[in-house]
mmCIF file of C-alpha atoms and ligand atoms in Angstrom:
data_model
loop_
_atom_site.group_PDB
_atom_site.id
_atom_site.type_symbol
_atom_site.label_atom_id
_atom_site.label_comp_id
_atom_site.label_asym_id
_atom_site.label_seq_id
_atom_site.Cartn_x
_atom_site.Cartn_y
_atom_site.Cartn_z
ATOM 1 C CA MET A 1 0.000 0.000 0.000
ATOM 2 C CA SER A 2 1.408 3.437 -0.896
ATOM 3 C CA VAL A 3 2.149 5.901 1.886
ATOM 4 C CA ILE A 4 0.069 9.070 1.774
ATOM 5 C CA ASP A 5 1.904 12.366 2.042
ATOM 6 C CA PRO A 6 -1.009 14.731 2.797
ATOM 7 C CA GLU A 7 1.001 17.817 1.835
ATOM 8 C CA ALA A 8 2.014 16.376 -1.537
ATOM 9 C CA PHE A 9 -1.591 15.342 -2.146
ATOM 10 C CA ARG A 10 -2.825 18.794 -1.147
ATOM 11 C CA ARG A 11 -0.407 20.456 -3.589
ATOM 12 C CA PHE A 12 -1.518 18.085 -6.352
ATOM 13 C CA GLU A 13 -5.216 18.806 -5.689
ATOM 14 C CA HIS A 14 -4.608 22.540 -5.358
ATOM 15 C CA LEU A 15 -2.767 22.782 -8.654
ATOM 16 C CA GLY A 16 -5.488 20.692 -10.306
ATOM 17 C CA TRP A 17 -8.381 22.823 -9.050
ATOM 18 C CA GLN A 18 -6.590 26.032 -9.988
ATOM 19 C CA GLU A 19 -6.263 24.704 -13.540
ATOM 20 C CA ILE A 20 -9.781 23.432 -14.046
ATOM 21 C CA ALA A 21 -11.824 25.977 -12.075
ATOM 22 C CA SER A 22 -13.297 27.606 -15.183
ATOM 23 C CA ARG A 23 -14.287 24.229 -16.695
ATOM 24 C CA TYR A 24 -15.781 22.620 -13.581
ATOM 25 C CA HIS A 25 -19.196 24.246 -13.901
ATOM 26 C CA ASP A 26 -19.938 22.978 -17.421
ATOM 27 C CA GLY A 27 -18.804 19.495 -16.467
ATOM 28 C CA PHE A 28 -20.158 18.810 -13.000
ATOM 29 C CA ALA A 29 -22.712 21.408 -11.884
ATOM 30 C CA ALA A 30 -25.614 19.466 -13.411
ATOM 31 C CA VAL A 31 -24.954 16.569 -11.069
ATOM 32 C CA THR A 32 -23.346 18.072 -7.939
ATOM 33 C CA THR A 33 -26.157 20.590 -7.490
ATOM 34 C CA GLN A 34 -28.739 17.784 -7.236
ATOM 35 C CA SER A 35 -27.804 17.151 -3.598
ATOM 36 C CA THR A 36 -27.995 20.783 -2.446
ATOM 37 C CA THR A 37 -31.496 20.622 -0.954
ATOM 38 C CA ALA A 38 -30.865 17.396 0.971
ATOM 39 C CA LEU A 39 -27.502 18.717 2.220
ATOM 40 C CA LEU A 40 -28.950 21.983 3.516
ATOM 41 C CA ASP A 41 -31.934 20.184 5.061
ATOM 42 C CA ALA A 42 -29.584 17.767 6.874
ATOM 43 C CA ALA A 43 -27.731 20.742 8.375
ATOM 44 C CA SER A 44 -31.028 22.493 9.314
ATOM 45 C CA VAL A 45 -30.105 25.550 7.250
ATOM 46 C CA GLY A 46 -32.863 28.131 7.334
ATOM 47 C CA PRO A 47 -33.447 31.848 7.891
ATOM 48 C CA GLY A 48 -30.862 33.524 10.111
ATOM 49 C CA VAL A 49 -28.649 30.431 10.450
ATOM 50 C CA ARG A 50 -24.895 31.154 10.135
ATOM 51 C CA VAL A 51 -23.587 28.562 7.704
ATOM 52 C CA LEU A 52 -20.108 27.781 6.393
ATOM 53 C CA ASP A 53 -19.862 26.039 3.009
ATOM 54 C CA VAL A 54 -16.473 24.287 2.937
ATOM 55 C CA ALA A 55 -14.825 23.560 -0.443
ATOM 56 C CA CYS A 56 -17.553 25.681 -2.005
ATOM 57 C CA GLY A 57 -16.193 25.537 -5.565
ATOM 58 C CA PRO A 58 -18.277 27.836 -7.798
ATOM 59 C CA GLY A 59 -20.559 28.626 -4.861
ATOM 60 C CA TYR A 60 -23.787 26.729 -5.598
ATOM 61 C CA VAL A 61 -24.472 25.620 -2.026
ATOM 62 C CA THR A 62 -23.500 28.972 -0.485
ATOM 63 C CA ALA A 63 -25.936 30.690 -2.858
ATOM 64 C CA ALA A 64 -28.712 28.184 -2.121
ATOM 65 C CA ALA A 65 -28.154 28.623 1.629
ATOM 66 C CA ALA A 66 -28.326 32.409 1.272
ATOM 67 C CA GLY A 67 -31.488 31.882 -0.775
ATOM 68 C CA ARG A 68 -32.992 30.236 2.327
ATOM 69 C CA GLY A 69 -32.287 33.405 4.288
ATOM 70 C CA SER A 70 -29.233 32.061 6.078
ATOM 71 C CA ILE A 71 -26.029 34.047 6.625
ATOM 72 C CA ALA A 72 -23.743 32.056 4.367
ATOM 73 C CA THR A 73 -19.984 32.083 3.790
ATOM 74 C CA GLY A 74 -18.235 29.901 1.222
ATOM 75 C CA ILE A 75 -14.558 28.982 1.446
ATOM 76 C CA ASP A 76 -12.330 27.167 -1.013
ATOM 77 C CA PHE A 77 -8.542 26.774 -1.165
ATOM 78 C CA SER A 78 -8.480 27.568 -4.876
ATOM 79 C CA SER A 79 -8.328 31.297 -5.621
ATOM 80 C CA GLU A 80 -9.565 30.504 -9.141
ATOM 81 C CA MET A 81 -12.635 28.733 -7.740
ATOM 82 C CA ILE A 82 -13.304 31.668 -5.419
ATOM 83 C CA GLN A 83 -13.110 33.956 -8.460
ATOM 84 C CA GLU A 84 -15.650 31.715 -10.262
ATOM 85 C CA ALA A 85 -17.950 31.900 -7.222
ATOM 86 C CA CYS A 86 -17.637 35.689 -6.937
ATOM 87 C CA ASP A 87 -18.323 36.130 -10.675
ATOM 88 C CA ARG A 88 -21.343 33.827 -10.498
ATOM 89 C CA TYR A 89 -22.810 35.161 -7.240
ATOM 90 C CA PRO A 90 -21.366 38.662 -6.656
ATOM 91 C CA ALA A 91 -23.701 39.414 -3.755
ATOM 92 C CA PHE A 92 -22.446 36.595 -1.529
ATOM 93 C CA ASP A 93 -19.504 36.087 0.819
ATOM 94 C CA PHE A 94 -16.716 33.920 -0.624
ATOM 95 C CA ARG A 95 -13.201 33.650 0.775
ATOM 96 C CA GLU A 96 -10.057 31.738 0.030
ATOM 97 C CA GLY A 97 -9.429 29.271 2.847
ATOM 98 C CA ASP A 98 -8.385 25.766 3.786
ATOM 99 C CA ALA A 99 -10.847 23.149 5.039
ATOM 100 C CA GLU A 100 -8.126 21.692 7.246
ATOM 101 C CA GLN A 101 -7.299 25.005 8.934
ATOM 102 C CA LEU A 102 -10.382 27.187 9.101
ATOM 103 C CA ALA A 103 -9.727 30.904 9.543
ATOM 104 C CA PHE A 104 -12.675 31.321 11.912
ATOM 105 C CA GLY A 105 -13.038 31.459 15.649
ATOM 106 C CA ASP A 106 -14.613 28.792 17.837
ATOM 107 C CA SER A 107 -18.417 28.452 17.774
ATOM 108 C CA GLU A 108 -18.966 30.972 14.944
ATOM 109 C CA PHE A 109 -21.412 28.870 12.925
ATOM 110 C CA ALA A 110 -24.652 26.984 13.447
ATOM 111 C CA ALA A 111 -24.062 24.805 10.373
ATOM 112 C CA VAL A 112 -21.057 23.573 8.388
ATOM 113 C CA VAL A 113 -21.720 21.893 5.039
ATOM 114 C CA SER A 114 -19.516 20.484 2.297
ATOM 115 C CA ASN A 115 -20.781 19.222 -1.039
ATOM 116 C CA PHE A 116 -18.348 16.708 -2.574
ATOM 117 C CA GLY A 117 -15.418 18.286 -0.739
ATOM 118 C CA MET A 118 -14.355 15.560 1.713
ATOM 119 C CA LEU A 119 -13.057 13.174 -0.937
ATOM 120 C CA HIS A 120 -10.533 15.783 -2.087
ATOM 121 C CA LEU A 121 -8.854 16.333 1.270
ATOM 122 C CA GLY A 122 -5.548 14.862 2.350
ATOM 123 C CA ARG A 123 -6.547 15.103 6.023
ATOM 124 C CA PRO A 124 -10.352 14.809 6.169
ATOM 125 C CA GLU A 125 -10.343 14.002 9.898
ATOM 126 C CA LEU A 126 -8.690 17.356 10.502
ATOM 127 C CA ALA A 127 -11.380 19.110 8.448
ATOM 128 C CA ILE A 128 -14.104 17.402 10.484
ATOM 129 C CA ARG A 129 -12.396 18.442 13.730
ATOM 130 C CA GLU A 130 -12.139 22.003 12.402
ATOM 131 C CA ALA A 131 -15.855 21.956 11.552
ATOM 132 C CA PHE A 132 -16.542 20.794 15.112
ATOM 133 C CA ARG A 133 -14.469 23.658 16.512
ATOM 134 C CA VAL A 134 -16.183 26.426 14.517
ATOM 135 C CA LEU A 135 -19.669 25.063 15.294
ATOM 136 C CA GLN A 136 -21.654 26.237 18.258
ATOM 137 C CA SER A 137 -23.283 23.679 20.594
ATOM 138 C CA GLY A 138 -26.289 22.170 18.905
ATOM 139 C CA GLY A 139 -24.858 23.103 15.485
ATOM 140 C CA ARG A 140 -24.916 20.643 12.604
ATOM 141 C CA ILE A 141 -22.395 19.310 10.113
ATOM 142 C CA ALA A 142 -23.465 17.736 6.789
ATOM 143 C CA PHE A 143 -21.386 16.537 3.873
ATOM 144 C CA THR A 144 -21.896 14.616 0.662
ATOM 145 C CA VAL A 145 -19.580 12.304 -1.226
ATOM 146 C CA TRP A 146 -20.190 10.056 -4.226
ATOM 147 C CA ASP A 147 -21.594 6.622 -3.621
ATOM 148 C CA THR A 148 -19.318 3.710 -4.584
ATOM 149 C CA ALA A 149 -18.469 3.062 -8.234
ATOM 150 C CA ASP A 150 -20.980 0.186 -8.524
ATOM 151 C CA LYS A 151 -23.758 2.719 -7.801
ATOM 152 C CA ALA A 152 -22.289 6.036 -9.020
ATOM 153 C CA ILE A 153 -22.105 4.613 -12.498
ATOM 154 C CA ALA A 154 -19.995 7.316 -14.188
ATOM 155 C CA PHE A 155 -17.093 6.364 -11.918
ATOM 156 C CA GLY A 156 -17.831 2.675 -12.489
ATOM 157 C CA ILE A 157 -17.601 3.155 -16.268
ATOM 158 C CA VAL A 158 -14.381 5.197 -16.112
ATOM 159 C CA ILE A 159 -12.590 2.935 -13.620
ATOM 160 C CA ALA A 160 -13.612 -0.235 -15.498
ATOM 161 C CA ALA A 161 -12.349 1.245 -18.785
ATOM 162 C CA ILE A 162 -8.980 2.151 -17.264
ATOM 163 C CA GLN A 163 -8.729 -1.257 -15.609
ATOM 164 C CA LYS A 164 -9.508 -2.988 -18.922
ATOM 165 C CA TYR A 165 -7.051 -1.109 -21.139
ATOM 166 C CA GLY A 166 -4.754 0.956 -18.945
ATOM 167 C CA ASP A 167 -3.078 1.141 -15.595
ATOM 168 C CA LEU A 168 -4.522 2.370 -12.278
ATOM 169 C CA ASN A 169 -1.077 2.431 -10.635
ATOM 170 C CA VAL A 170 0.282 5.619 -12.117
ATOM 171 C CA PRO A 171 2.683 8.021 -10.424
ATOM 172 C CA ILE A 172 0.292 10.558 -8.922
ATOM 173 C CA PRO A 173 0.535 11.525 -5.244
ATOM 174 C CA PRO A 174 -1.588 8.968 -3.395
ATOM 175 C CA GLY A 175 -4.491 10.374 -1.421
ATOM 176 C CA PRO A 176 -7.076 8.880 0.922
ATOM 177 C CA PRO A 177 -9.372 6.390 -0.846
ATOM 178 C CA PHE A 178 -11.776 8.257 -3.146
ATOM 179 C CA PHE A 179 -14.754 6.246 -1.858
ATOM 180 C CA ARG A 180 -13.760 6.179 1.825
ATOM 181 C CA PHE A 181 -16.760 8.167 3.082
ATOM 182 C CA SER A 182 -19.182 6.343 0.794
ATOM 183 C CA ASN A 183 -19.037 3.763 3.563
ATOM 184 C CA ALA A 184 -21.693 4.729 6.102
ATOM 185 C CA GLU A 185 -19.904 3.045 8.976
ATOM 186 C CA GLU A 186 -16.665 4.913 8.236
ATOM 187 C CA SER A 187 -18.463 8.273 7.996
ATOM 188 C CA ARG A 188 -20.228 7.656 11.303
ATOM 189 C CA ARG A 189 -16.961 6.533 12.913
ATOM 190 C CA VAL A 190 -15.006 9.635 11.826
ATOM 191 C CA LEU A 191 -17.820 11.993 12.850
ATOM 192 C CA SER A 192 -18.116 10.340 16.277
ATOM 193 C CA ALA A 193 -14.322 10.390 16.772
ATOM 194 C CA ALA A 194 -14.392 14.175 16.257
ATOM 195 C CA GLY A 195 -17.015 14.506 18.996
ATOM 196 C CA PHE A 196 -20.206 14.695 16.916
ATOM 197 C CA LYS A 197 -23.392 13.051 18.178
ATOM 198 C CA ASN A 198 -26.112 11.097 16.414
ATOM 199 C CA PRO A 199 -24.455 10.678 13.008
ATOM 200 C CA VAL A 200 -26.893 9.759 10.248
ATOM 201 C CA VAL A 201 -25.952 8.561 6.757
ATOM 202 C CA THR A 202 -28.438 8.414 3.879
ATOM 203 C CA GLN A 203 -28.332 8.074 0.108
ATOM 204 C CA VAL A 204 -29.454 10.882 -2.217
ATOM 205 C CA PRO A 205 -30.646 9.512 -5.566
ATOM 206 C CA GLN A 206 -29.235 11.517 -8.463
ATOM 207 C CA VAL A 207 -29.088 11.024 -12.227
ATOM 208 C CA TRP A 208 -26.446 12.537 -14.509
ATOM 209 C CA ARG A 209 -28.002 13.275 -17.895
ATOM 210 C CA LEU A 210 -25.097 13.675 -20.288
ATOM 211 C CA GLU A 211 -25.281 15.621 -23.522
ATOM 212 C CA SER A 212 -23.709 12.879 -25.612
ATOM 213 C CA PRO A 213 -21.810 9.581 -25.198
ATOM 214 C CA GLU A 214 -18.537 11.541 -25.532
ATOM 215 C CA THR A 215 -19.346 13.904 -22.661
ATOM 216 C CA LEU A 216 -18.243 11.673 -19.781
ATOM 217 C CA PHE A 217 -14.690 11.191 -21.071
ATOM 218 C CA ASP A 218 -14.404 14.897 -21.890
ATOM 219 C CA VAL A 219 -15.665 15.985 -18.458
ATOM 220 C CA MET A 220 -13.373 13.582 -16.584
ATOM 221 C CA TYR A 221 -10.373 14.453 -18.765
ATOM 222 C CA ASN A 222 -10.845 18.210 -18.658
ATOM 223 C CA GLY A 223 -12.847 18.984 -15.538
ATOM 224 C CA SER A 224 -11.672 16.682 -12.748
ATOM 225 C CA VAL A 225 -8.414 16.294 -10.814
ATOM 226 C CA ARG A 226 -7.627 12.719 -9.698
ATOM 227 C CA ASN A 227 -9.504 11.014 -12.533
ATOM 228 C CA ALA A 228 -7.994 13.390 -15.099
ATOM 229 C CA ALA A 229 -4.516 12.636 -13.775
ATOM 230 C CA LEU A 230 -5.249 8.914 -14.044
ATOM 231 C CA LEU A 231 -6.368 9.339 -17.654
ATOM 232 C CA ARG A 232 -3.549 11.686 -18.635
ATOM 233 C CA ALA A 233 -0.971 9.256 -17.269
ATOM 234 C CA GLN A 234 -2.064 6.498 -19.669
ATOM 235 C CA LYS A 235 0.006 5.720 -22.719
ATOM 236 C CA PRO A 236 -1.361 7.552 -25.785
ATOM 237 C CA GLU A 237 -2.048 4.274 -27.560
ATOM 238 C CA VAL A 238 -4.376 3.041 -24.795
ATOM 239 C CA LEU A 239 -6.142 6.349 -24.187
ATOM 240 C CA GLU A 240 -8.209 5.975 -27.372
ATOM 241 C CA ALA A 241 -9.314 2.506 -26.298
ATOM 242 C CA ILE A 242 -10.307 3.885 -22.883
ATOM 243 C CA ARG A 243 -12.207 6.728 -24.528
ATOM 244 C CA ALA A 244 -14.105 4.308 -26.799
ATOM 245 C CA GLU A 245 -14.926 2.012 -23.867
ATOM 246 C CA ILE A 246 -16.279 4.945 -21.822
ATOM 247 C CA ARG A 247 -18.309 6.158 -24.808
ATOM 248 C CA ALA A 248 -19.822 2.667 -25.255
ATOM 249 C CA GLY A 249 -20.665 2.433 -21.538
ATOM 250 C CA VAL A 250 -22.500 5.759 -21.616
ATOM 251 C CA GLN A 251 -24.277 4.874 -24.886
ATOM 252 C CA GLN A 252 -25.491 1.608 -23.375
ATOM 253 C CA ARG A 253 -27.209 3.635 -20.652
ATOM 254 C CA HIS A 254 -28.649 6.160 -23.112
ATOM 255 C CA CYS A 255 -26.602 8.974 -21.524
ATOM 256 C CA GLU A 256 -28.491 8.678 -18.194
ATOM 257 C CA LEU A 257 -26.199 7.591 -15.393
ATOM 258 C CA PRO A 258 -27.325 6.987 -11.806
ATOM 259 C CA MET A 259 -24.974 9.049 -9.606
ATOM 260 C CA PRO A 260 -26.252 8.773 -6.021
ATOM 261 C CA ALA A 261 -24.585 10.790 -3.303
ATOM 262 C CA VAL A 262 -23.979 9.606 0.234
ATOM 263 C CA LEU A 263 -25.032 12.258 2.726
ATOM 264 C CA ALA A 264 -23.618 12.198 6.263
ATOM 265 C CA SER A 265 -24.747 14.559 9.010
ATOM 266 C CA ALA A 266 -24.399 14.906 12.762
ATOM 267 C CA GLU A 267 -24.804 17.304 15.660
ATOM 268 C CA LYS A 268 -22.384 19.022 18.001
ATOM 269 C CA GLY A 269 -23.978 18.072 21.304
ATOM 270 C CA LYS A 270 -25.219 20.705 23.710
HETATM 271 C C1 LIG B 301 -15.742 18.556 -6.394
HETATM 272 S S1 LIG B 301 -15.468 20.250 -6.043
HETATM 273 C C2 LIG B 301 -16.968 20.623 -5.177
HETATM 274 C C3 LIG B 301 -17.411 22.031 -5.436
HETATM 275 C C4 LIG B 301 -18.782 22.396 -4.922
HETATM 276 N N1 LIG B 301 -18.883 22.220 -3.475
HETATM 277 C C5 LIG B 301 -19.906 21.661 -5.611
HETATM 278 O O1 LIG B 301 -20.867 21.336 -4.924
HETATM 279 O O2 LIG B 301 -19.871 21.439 -6.814
HETATM 280 C C6 LIG B 301 -14.271 20.155 -4.754
HETATM 281 C C7 LIG B 301 -13.776 21.508 -4.277
HETATM 282 O O3 LIG B 301 -12.955 21.279 -3.132
HETATM 283 C C8 LIG B 301 -11.977 22.282 -3.096
HETATM 284 N N2 LIG B 301 -10.940 21.845 -2.151
HETATM 285 C C9 LIG B 301 -10.155 20.752 -2.239
HETATM 286 N N3 LIG B 301 -9.340 20.681 -1.171
HETATM 287 C C10 LIG B 301 -9.625 21.746 -0.370
HETATM 288 C C11 LIG B 301 -9.132 22.208 0.864
HETATM 289 N N4 LIG B 301 -8.148 21.573 1.528
HETATM 290 N N5 LIG B 301 -9.675 23.318 1.401
HETATM 291 C C12 LIG B 301 -10.664 23.999 0.750
HETATM 292 N N6 LIG B 301 -11.152 23.607 -0.439
HETATM 293 C C13 LIG B 301 -10.655 22.496 -0.999
HETATM 294 C C14 LIG B 301 -11.555 22.396 -4.554
HETATM 295 O O4 LIG B 301 -10.875 23.602 -4.838
HETATM 296 C C15 LIG B 301 -12.905 22.284 -5.265
HETATM 297 O O5 LIG B 301 -13.460 23.550 -5.485
#
């Protein structure tokens, strides 16, 4: 098993997000925004609630939270992503910041949410502890991740295609397992270890409707970080085979891919 260097992984992710920030929206917004309502409900976000959206990307969840009348702040470690968020939602509060070292005082928020952020962190336990620190008693944390590749079919198709024609062991900085928090028991364990009470894990059904059979390869290649690095590291002669296999997989499902999210939430006890 490869040893994880969280700093090396963080640098790799940071560089990746800086590069793809302007392309992320066209690729992923149609599917990541499907969990917004469930995420905000799980964190009891409503009028007047102070909420922190961690790894906010282009700001969808921050904007939706503000739309509920909450006092919302979005943070992301990519200055390019923060620029995207500010351009998209100029009226809202976005700041550059690290999930693993929050630049906020203790007990400042009543809710901390993160939509598809946890799976990109080198030290997710630290981020959960930081969320605990900035939450007031009775406050709620909620985060989403993708369900496992057998259920979140886009990942299933891409991973199977690479396994069939290419190589999954390429020299990219190893990070925590991509599907670690898809496991309900693991999510509950990490939340409880940070001090949270009553962790609950549910599935949010989502469907990714792709424009064409080519879209999935293009989005993964141009608009993601770890999966793009996996694809880019393949030998040129196998990349075409991988692309064709992904296209066929999407075609077989008529461009409609189930992409459920796993939603974990818990409370900072009183
Ligand atoms: C998959 S995107 C999710 C964006 C958005 N929340 C959404 O719902 O579409 C992951 C985001 O995590 C951010 N990110 C990764 N590591 C981070 C860290 N350590 N601190 C803050 N943001 C981070 C990336 O810059 C990227 O914007």
